């Protein structure tokens, strides 16, 4: 029993509970969604307005999350809040809910990146399915962000000359061409290239080229 409990604790630490934020001015909707989300094993965070949501402390950036958002609310509307979230938290997909069908608002929300637009009354499974999809997308985006951050850290560990060599090598230039371009010997280029491969943890040139693409690496600089 102890071992199983310890394993569960370790699992919960390595896989933090996903957060589902709900912003809706209808108290009955907030209460029902809070219970539904909790029963599915996610952590609900409930807010009565967009301003209340914006004033709340931000969750850890490593935790997958999504936002269930009412379109029409007093004060800051759901669509206006969507713009702020998109600019600040791209890893938080948004699911819109509304009490009445509004095609122009639906189109605007979906064009701005909403993952789903549900009209009340909707089934529990319709919402849960949308939340599962949103959480998975958030998890994938966070994973990509962590991967890119690791690449940035590795790239930052390179010397200026190593960064210059990498920027030229990934364009397909040969060692001799890189040497001519930088005004150094071919032997020196080979030495720098070897350290670049080691520090970037690249197994092949193709691997290094792929890393450079993810970094947005231009000629000798990050863009």
PDB file of C-alpha atoms in Angstrom:
ATOM      1  CA  UNK A   1       0.000   0.000   0.000  1.00  0.00           C
ATOM      2  CA  UNK A   2       2.839   2.380   0.914  1.00  0.00           C
ATOM      3  CA  UNK A   3       4.680   1.690  -2.333  1.00  0.00           C
ATOM      4  CA  UNK A   4       1.537   2.289  -4.385  1.00  0.00           C
ATOM      5  CA  UNK A   5       0.848   5.537  -2.544  1.00  0.00           C
ATOM      6  CA  UNK A   6       4.418   6.682  -3.076  1.00  0.00           C
ATOM      7  CA  UNK A   7       4.212   5.851  -6.782  1.00  0.00           C
ATOM      8  CA  UNK A   8       0.981   7.848  -7.080  1.00  0.00           C
ATOM      9  CA  UNK A   9       2.601  10.819  -5.338  1.00  0.00           C
ATOM     10  CA  UNK A  10       5.610  10.746  -7.668  1.00  0.00           C
ATOM     11  CA  UNK A  11       3.310  10.490 -10.695  1.00  0.00           C
ATOM     12  CA  UNK A  12       1.303  13.502  -9.570  1.00  0.00           C
ATOM     13  CA  UNK A  13       4.529  15.483  -9.162  1.00  0.00           C
ATOM     14  CA  UNK A  14       5.803  14.634 -12.643  1.00  0.00           C
ATOM     15  CA  UNK A  15       2.374  15.052 -14.279  1.00  0.00           C
ATOM     16  CA  UNK A  16       0.711  18.075 -12.600  1.00  0.00           C
ATOM     17  CA  UNK A  17      -3.068  18.267 -12.689  1.00  0.00           C
ATOM     18  CA  UNK A  18      -4.294  20.236 -15.688  1.00  0.00           C
ATOM     19  CA  UNK A  19      -6.149  23.464 -14.922  1.00  0.00           C
ATOM     20  CA  UNK A  20      -9.467  24.394 -16.500  1.00  0.00           C
ATOM     21  CA  UNK A  21     -10.321  28.077 -16.090  1.00  0.00           C
ATOM     22  CA  UNK A  22     -13.976  29.096 -16.334  1.00  0.00           C
ATOM     23  CA  UNK A  23     -15.091  32.694 -16.823  1.00  0.00           C
ATOM     24  CA  UNK A  24     -18.875  33.153 -16.801  1.00  0.00           C
ATOM     25  CA  UNK A  25     -21.100  35.744 -15.119  1.00  0.00           C
ATOM     26  CA  UNK A  26     -23.862  33.164 -14.504  1.00  0.00           C
ATOM     27  CA  UNK A  27     -23.351  31.669 -11.026  1.00  0.00           C
ATOM     28  CA  UNK A  28     -25.352  28.523 -11.850  1.00  0.00           C
ATOM     29  CA  UNK A  29     -23.123  27.842 -14.852  1.00  0.00           C
ATOM     30  CA  UNK A  30     -19.996  28.409 -12.787  1.00  0.00           C
ATOM     31  CA  UNK A  31     -21.126  26.017 -10.068  1.00  0.00           C
ATOM     32  CA  UNK A  32     -22.176  23.242 -12.447  1.00  0.00           C
ATOM     33  CA  UNK A  33     -19.002  23.494 -14.520  1.00  0.00           C
ATOM     34  CA  UNK A  34     -16.820  23.529 -11.414  1.00  0.00           C
ATOM     35  CA  UNK A  35     -18.339  20.231 -10.262  1.00  0.00           C
ATOM     36  CA  UNK A  36     -18.149  18.670 -13.734  1.00  0.00           C
ATOM     37  CA  UNK A  37     -14.498  19.643 -14.202  1.00  0.00           C
ATOM     38  CA  UNK A  38     -13.532  18.449 -10.735  1.00  0.00           C
ATOM     39  CA  UNK A  39     -15.227  15.076 -11.283  1.00  0.00           C
ATOM     40  CA  UNK A  40     -13.128  14.559 -14.428  1.00  0.00           C
ATOM     41  CA  UNK A  41      -9.924  14.931 -12.428  1.00  0.00           C
ATOM     42  CA  UNK A  42      -8.931  18.411 -13.598  1.00  0.00           C
ATOM     43  CA  UNK A  43      -8.423  21.408 -11.337  1.00  0.00           C
ATOM     44  CA  UNK A  44     -11.152  24.041 -11.837  1.00  0.00           C
ATOM     45  CA  UNK A  45     -10.457  27.762 -11.409  1.00  0.00           C
ATOM     46  CA  UNK A  46     -13.707  29.737 -11.507  1.00  0.00           C
ATOM     47  CA  UNK A  47     -14.189  33.467 -12.179  1.00  0.00           C
ATOM     48  CA  UNK A  48     -17.261  35.673 -12.492  1.00  0.00           C
ATOM     49  CA  UNK A  49     -15.707  38.215 -14.864  1.00  0.00           C
ATOM     50  CA  UNK A  50     -12.857  38.776 -17.269  1.00  0.00           C
ATOM     51  CA  UNK A  51     -11.296  41.395 -14.984  1.00  0.00           C
ATOM     52  CA  UNK A  52     -11.355  38.942 -12.076  1.00  0.00           C
ATOM     53  CA  UNK A  53      -9.579  36.369 -14.236  1.00  0.00           C
ATOM     54  CA  UNK A  54      -6.913  38.856 -15.338  1.00  0.00           C
ATOM     55  CA  UNK A  55      -6.276  39.925 -11.741  1.00  0.00           C
ATOM     56  CA  UNK A  56      -5.695  36.360 -10.518  1.00  0.00           C
ATOM     57  CA  UNK A  57      -2.142  34.960 -10.104  1.00  0.00           C
ATOM     58  CA  UNK A  58      -0.927  33.149 -13.180  1.00  0.00           C
ATOM     59  CA  UNK A  59      -0.478  29.368 -12.946  1.00  0.00           C
ATOM     60  CA  UNK A  60       2.883  27.692 -13.349  1.00  0.00           C
ATOM     61  CA  UNK A  61       3.862  27.871 -17.034  1.00  0.00           C
ATOM     62  CA  UNK A  62       4.571  24.128 -17.072  1.00  0.00           C
ATOM     63  CA  UNK A  63       0.970  23.138 -16.269  1.00  0.00           C
ATOM     64  CA  UNK A  64      -1.390  22.353 -19.198  1.00  0.00           C
ATOM     65  CA  UNK A  65      -4.503  24.506 -19.093  1.00  0.00           C
ATOM     66  CA  UNK A  66      -7.450  25.801 -21.065  1.00  0.00           C
ATOM     67  CA  UNK A  67     -10.096  28.483 -20.706  1.00  0.00           C
ATOM     68  CA  UNK A  68     -13.868  27.968 -20.891  1.00  0.00           C
ATOM     69  CA  UNK A  69     -15.159  31.440 -21.657  1.00  0.00           C
ATOM     70  CA  UNK A  70     -18.589  33.026 -21.956  1.00  0.00           C
ATOM     71  CA  UNK A  71     -18.910  35.302 -24.968  1.00  0.00           C
ATOM     72  CA  UNK A  72     -21.184  38.005 -23.574  1.00  0.00           C
ATOM     73  CA  UNK A  73     -20.394  39.359 -20.113  1.00  0.00           C
ATOM     74  CA  UNK A  74     -20.661  42.766 -18.419  1.00  0.00           C
ATOM     75  CA  UNK A  75     -17.485  44.801 -18.729  1.00  0.00           C
ATOM     76  CA  UNK A  76     -14.737  43.138 -20.710  1.00  0.00           C
ATOM     77  CA  UNK A  77     -16.331  40.700 -23.167  1.00  0.00           C
ATOM     78  CA  UNK A  78     -15.191  37.180 -23.901  1.00  0.00           C
ATOM     79  CA  UNK A  79     -13.877  38.165 -27.319  1.00  0.00           C
ATOM     80  CA  UNK A  80     -11.861  41.023 -25.816  1.00  0.00           C
ATOM     81  CA  UNK A  81     -10.426  38.700 -23.186  1.00  0.00           C
ATOM     82  CA  UNK A  82      -9.528  36.210 -25.924  1.00  0.00           C
ATOM     83  CA  UNK A  83      -7.289  38.826 -27.563  1.00  0.00           C
ATOM     84  CA  UNK A  84      -5.427  39.415 -24.297  1.00  0.00           C
ATOM     85  CA  UNK A  85      -4.988  35.724 -23.569  1.00  0.00           C
ATOM     86  CA  UNK A  86      -3.794  35.024 -27.116  1.00  0.00           C
ATOM     87  CA  UNK A  87      -1.104  37.680 -26.764  1.00  0.00           C
ATOM     88  CA  UNK A  88       0.037  36.575 -23.303  1.00  0.00           C
ATOM     89  CA  UNK A  89      -0.762  32.865 -23.013  1.00  0.00           C
ATOM     90  CA  UNK A  90      -0.616  31.195 -26.409  1.00  0.00           C
ATOM     91  CA  UNK A  91      -0.433  27.810 -24.644  1.00  0.00           C
ATOM     92  CA  UNK A  92      -3.951  28.255 -23.181  1.00  0.00           C
ATOM     93  CA  UNK A  93      -6.583  27.168 -25.757  1.00  0.00           C
ATOM     94  CA  UNK A  94     -10.025  28.763 -25.435  1.00  0.00           C
ATOM     95  CA  UNK A  95     -13.463  27.137 -25.562  1.00  0.00           C
ATOM     96  CA  UNK A  96     -16.304  29.623 -25.984  1.00  0.00           C
ATOM     97  CA  UNK A  97     -19.786  29.066 -24.591  1.00  0.00           C
ATOM     98  CA  UNK A  98     -22.810  31.245 -25.287  1.00  0.00           C
ATOM     99  CA  UNK A  99     -26.500  31.374 -24.452  1.00  0.00           C
ATOM    100  CA  UNK A 100     -27.510  32.044 -28.048  1.00  0.00           C
ATOM    101  CA  UNK A 101     -26.117  31.328 -31.466  1.00  0.00           C
ATOM    102  CA  UNK A 102     -24.292  34.303 -32.961  1.00  0.00           C
ATOM    103  CA  UNK A 103     -22.660  33.473 -36.283  1.00  0.00           C
ATOM    104  CA  UNK A 104     -20.546  36.659 -36.592  1.00  0.00           C
ATOM    105  CA  UNK A 105     -19.138  36.189 -33.066  1.00  0.00           C
ATOM    106  CA  UNK A 106     -18.547  32.495 -33.724  1.00  0.00           C
ATOM    107  CA  UNK A 107     -16.595  33.283 -36.868  1.00  0.00           C
ATOM    108  CA  UNK A 108     -14.585  35.990 -35.092  1.00  0.00           C
ATOM    109  CA  UNK A 109     -13.759  33.677 -32.172  1.00  0.00           C
ATOM    110  CA  UNK A 110     -12.709  30.771 -34.382  1.00  0.00           C
ATOM    111  CA  UNK A 111     -10.579  32.999 -36.611  1.00  0.00           C
ATOM    112  CA  UNK A 112      -8.836  34.263 -33.478  1.00  0.00           C
ATOM    113  CA  UNK A 113      -7.920  30.692 -32.526  1.00  0.00           C
ATOM    114  CA  UNK A 114     -10.755  29.375 -30.356  1.00  0.00           C
ATOM    115  CA  UNK A 115     -10.765  25.589 -30.249  1.00  0.00           C
ATOM    116  CA  UNK A 116     -14.565  25.256 -29.952  1.00  0.00           C
ATOM    117  CA  UNK A 117     -17.739  27.367 -29.772  1.00  0.00           C
ATOM    118  CA  UNK A 118     -20.630  25.742 -27.872  1.00  0.00           C
ATOM    119  CA  UNK A 119     -24.174  27.073 -27.663  1.00  0.00           C
ATOM    120  CA  UNK A 120     -26.106  26.519 -24.421  1.00  0.00           C
ATOM    121  CA  UNK A 121     -27.595  24.129 -23.590  1.00  0.00           C
ATOM    122  CA  UNK A 122     -24.766  21.761 -24.538  1.00  0.00           C
ATOM    123  CA  UNK A 123     -24.164  18.238 -23.298  1.00  0.00           C
ATOM    124  CA  UNK A 124     -21.549  17.464 -20.675  1.00  0.00           C
ATOM    125  CA  UNK A 125     -19.759  15.191 -23.129  1.00  0.00           C
ATOM    126  CA  UNK A 126     -19.585  17.940 -25.771  1.00  0.00           C
ATOM    127  CA  UNK A 127     -17.831  20.231 -23.318  1.00  0.00           C
ATOM    128  CA  UNK A 128     -15.630  17.499 -21.845  1.00  0.00           C
ATOM    129  CA  UNK A 129     -14.543  16.436 -25.316  1.00  0.00           C
ATOM    130  CA  UNK A 130     -13.585  20.016 -26.144  1.00  0.00           C
ATOM    131  CA  UNK A 131     -11.682  20.358 -22.863  1.00  0.00           C
ATOM    132  CA  UNK A 132      -9.758  17.107 -23.480  1.00  0.00           C
ATOM    133  CA  UNK A 133      -8.754  18.379 -26.913  1.00  0.00           C
ATOM    134  CA  UNK A 134      -7.750  21.769 -25.496  1.00  0.00           C
ATOM    135  CA  UNK A 135      -5.683  20.257 -22.664  1.00  0.00           C
ATOM    136  CA  UNK A 136      -3.869  17.972 -25.093  1.00  0.00           C
ATOM    137  CA  UNK A 137      -3.097  20.913 -27.371  1.00  0.00           C
ATOM    138  CA  UNK A 138      -1.819  22.902 -24.387  1.00  0.00           C
ATOM    139  CA  UNK A 139       0.383  19.987 -23.334  1.00  0.00           C
ATOM    140  CA  UNK A 140       1.855  19.712 -26.845  1.00  0.00           C
ATOM    141  CA  UNK A 141       2.526  23.455 -27.025  1.00  0.00           C
ATOM    142  CA  UNK A 142       4.248  23.456 -23.619  1.00  0.00           C
ATOM    143  CA  UNK A 143       6.361  20.491 -24.705  1.00  0.00           C
ATOM    144  CA  UNK A 144       7.474  22.340 -27.843  1.00  0.00           C
ATOM    145  CA  UNK A 145       8.252  25.445 -25.798  1.00  0.00           C
ATOM    146  CA  UNK A 146      10.418  23.431 -23.404  1.00  0.00           C
ATOM    147  CA  UNK A 147      12.231  21.844 -26.351  1.00  0.00           C
ATOM    148  CA  UNK A 148      12.937  25.222 -27.943  1.00  0.00           C
ATOM    149  CA  UNK A 149      14.087  26.676 -24.610  1.00  0.00           C
ATOM    150  CA  UNK A 150      16.554  23.808 -24.233  1.00  0.00           C
ATOM    151  CA  UNK A 151      17.862  24.532 -27.729  1.00  0.00           C
ATOM    152  CA  UNK A 152      18.195  28.238 -26.868  1.00  0.00           C
ATOM    153  CA  UNK A 153      20.157  27.368 -23.731  1.00  0.00           C
ATOM    154  CA  UNK A 154      22.441  25.056 -25.698  1.00  0.00           C
ATOM    155  CA  UNK A 155      22.950  27.689 -28.396  1.00  0.00           C
ATOM    156  CA  UNK A 156      23.751  30.305 -25.750  1.00  0.00           C
ATOM    157  CA  UNK A 157      26.482  27.999 -24.407  1.00  0.00           C
ATOM    158  CA  UNK A 158      28.329  28.253 -27.738  1.00  0.00           C
ATOM    159  CA  UNK A 159      31.110  30.780 -28.141  1.00  0.00           C
ATOM    160  CA  UNK A 160      30.550  33.599 -30.622  1.00  0.00           C
ATOM    161  CA  UNK A 161      32.777  31.857 -33.158  1.00  0.00           C
ATOM    162  CA  UNK A 162      30.954  28.539 -32.663  1.00  0.00           C
ATOM    163  CA  UNK A 163      27.641  30.320 -33.269  1.00  0.00           C
ATOM    164  CA  UNK A 164      29.040  31.802 -36.472  1.00  0.00           C
ATOM    165  CA  UNK A 165      30.259  28.410 -37.642  1.00  0.00           C
ATOM    166  CA  UNK A 166      26.915  26.771 -36.858  1.00  0.00           C
ATOM    167  CA  UNK A 167      25.003  29.479 -38.734  1.00  0.00           C
ATOM    168  CA  UNK A 168      27.084  28.821 -41.855  1.00  0.00           C
ATOM    169  CA  UNK A 169      27.240  25.033 -41.590  1.00  0.00           C
ATOM    170  CA  UNK A 170      23.445  24.665 -41.442  1.00  0.00           C
ATOM    171  CA  UNK A 171      23.149  26.513 -44.774  1.00  0.00           C
ATOM    172  CA  UNK A 172      25.015  23.630 -46.418  1.00  0.00           C
ATOM    173  CA  UNK A 173      28.405  25.275 -46.713  1.00  0.00           C
ATOM    174  CA  UNK A 174      31.448  22.997 -46.668  1.00  0.00           C
ATOM    175  CA  UNK A 175      34.187  23.410 -44.048  1.00  0.00           C
ATOM    176  CA  UNK A 176      36.461  24.969 -46.675  1.00  0.00           C
ATOM    177  CA  UNK A 177      33.781  27.510 -47.608  1.00  0.00           C
ATOM    178  CA  UNK A 178      33.083  28.341 -43.953  1.00  0.00           C
ATOM    179  CA  UNK A 179      36.832  28.833 -43.392  1.00  0.00           C
ATOM    180  CA  UNK A 180      37.030  31.231 -46.326  1.00  0.00           C
ATOM    181  CA  UNK A 181      33.978  33.143 -45.205  1.00  0.00           C
ATOM    182  CA  UNK A 182      35.238  33.587 -41.633  1.00  0.00           C
ATOM    183  CA  UNK A 183      38.904  33.999 -42.475  1.00  0.00           C
ATOM    184  CA  UNK A 184      40.091  31.020 -40.418  1.00  0.00           C
ATOM    185  CA  UNK A 185      41.682  27.667 -41.257  1.00  0.00           C
ATOM    186  CA  UNK A 186      39.696  24.604 -42.263  1.00  0.00           C
ATOM    187  CA  UNK A 187      41.193  22.707 -39.319  1.00  0.00           C
ATOM    188  CA  UNK A 188      39.853  25.378 -36.955  1.00  0.00           C
ATOM    189  CA  UNK A 189      36.421  25.121 -38.564  1.00  0.00           C
ATOM    190  CA  UNK A 190      36.420  21.350 -38.000  1.00  0.00           C
ATOM    191  CA  UNK A 191      37.289  21.869 -34.323  1.00  0.00           C
ATOM    192  CA  UNK A 192      34.527  24.453 -33.862  1.00  0.00           C
ATOM    193  CA  UNK A 193      32.068  22.259 -35.734  1.00  0.00           C
ATOM    194  CA  UNK A 194      32.818  19.319 -33.455  1.00  0.00           C
ATOM    195  CA  UNK A 195      32.198  21.420 -30.350  1.00  0.00           C
ATOM    196  CA  UNK A 196      28.977  22.760 -31.861  1.00  0.00           C
ATOM    197  CA  UNK A 197      27.683  19.236 -32.444  1.00  0.00           C
ATOM    198  CA  UNK A 198      28.615  18.262 -28.893  1.00  0.00           C
ATOM    199  CA  UNK A 199      27.127  21.294 -27.138  1.00  0.00           C
ATOM    200  CA  UNK A 200      23.941  21.263 -29.220  1.00  0.00           C
ATOM    201  CA  UNK A 201      23.647  17.488 -28.656  1.00  0.00           C
ATOM    202  CA  UNK A 202      23.200  16.986 -32.393  1.00  0.00           C
ATOM    203  CA  UNK A 203      23.717  13.458 -33.721  1.00  0.00           C
ATOM    204  CA  UNK A 204      24.044  14.487 -37.367  1.00  0.00           C
ATOM    205  CA  UNK A 205      24.155  17.508 -39.642  1.00  0.00           C
ATOM    206  CA  UNK A 206      20.485  16.967 -40.472  1.00  0.00           C
ATOM    207  CA  UNK A 207      19.738  17.053 -36.750  1.00  0.00           C
ATOM    208  CA  UNK A 208      21.642  20.330 -36.414  1.00  0.00           C
ATOM    209  CA  UNK A 209      19.800  21.840 -39.381  1.00  0.00           C
ATOM    210  CA  UNK A 210      16.481  20.902 -37.766  1.00  0.00           C
ATOM    211  CA  UNK A 211      17.562  22.548 -34.508  1.00  0.00           C
ATOM    212  CA  UNK A 212      18.552  25.718 -36.342  1.00  0.00           C
ATOM    213  CA  UNK A 213      15.138  25.846 -38.006  1.00  0.00           C
ATOM    214  CA  UNK A 214      13.376  25.564 -34.632  1.00  0.00           C
ATOM    215  CA  UNK A 215      15.555  28.364 -33.285  1.00  0.00           C
ATOM    216  CA  UNK A 216      14.871  30.586 -36.277  1.00  0.00           C
ATOM    217  CA  UNK A 217      18.617  30.800 -36.815  1.00  0.00           C
ATOM    218  CA  UNK A 218      19.739  33.283 -39.421  1.00  0.00           C
ATOM    219  CA  UNK A 219      23.239  33.933 -40.692  1.00  0.00           C
ATOM    220  CA  UNK A 220      25.210  34.096 -37.448  1.00  0.00           C
ATOM    221  CA  UNK A 221      22.328  35.202 -35.252  1.00  0.00           C
ATOM    222  CA  UNK A 222      19.020  34.235 -33.706  1.00  0.00           C
ATOM    223  CA  UNK A 223      16.010  35.862 -35.269  1.00  0.00           C
TER     224      UNK A 223
END
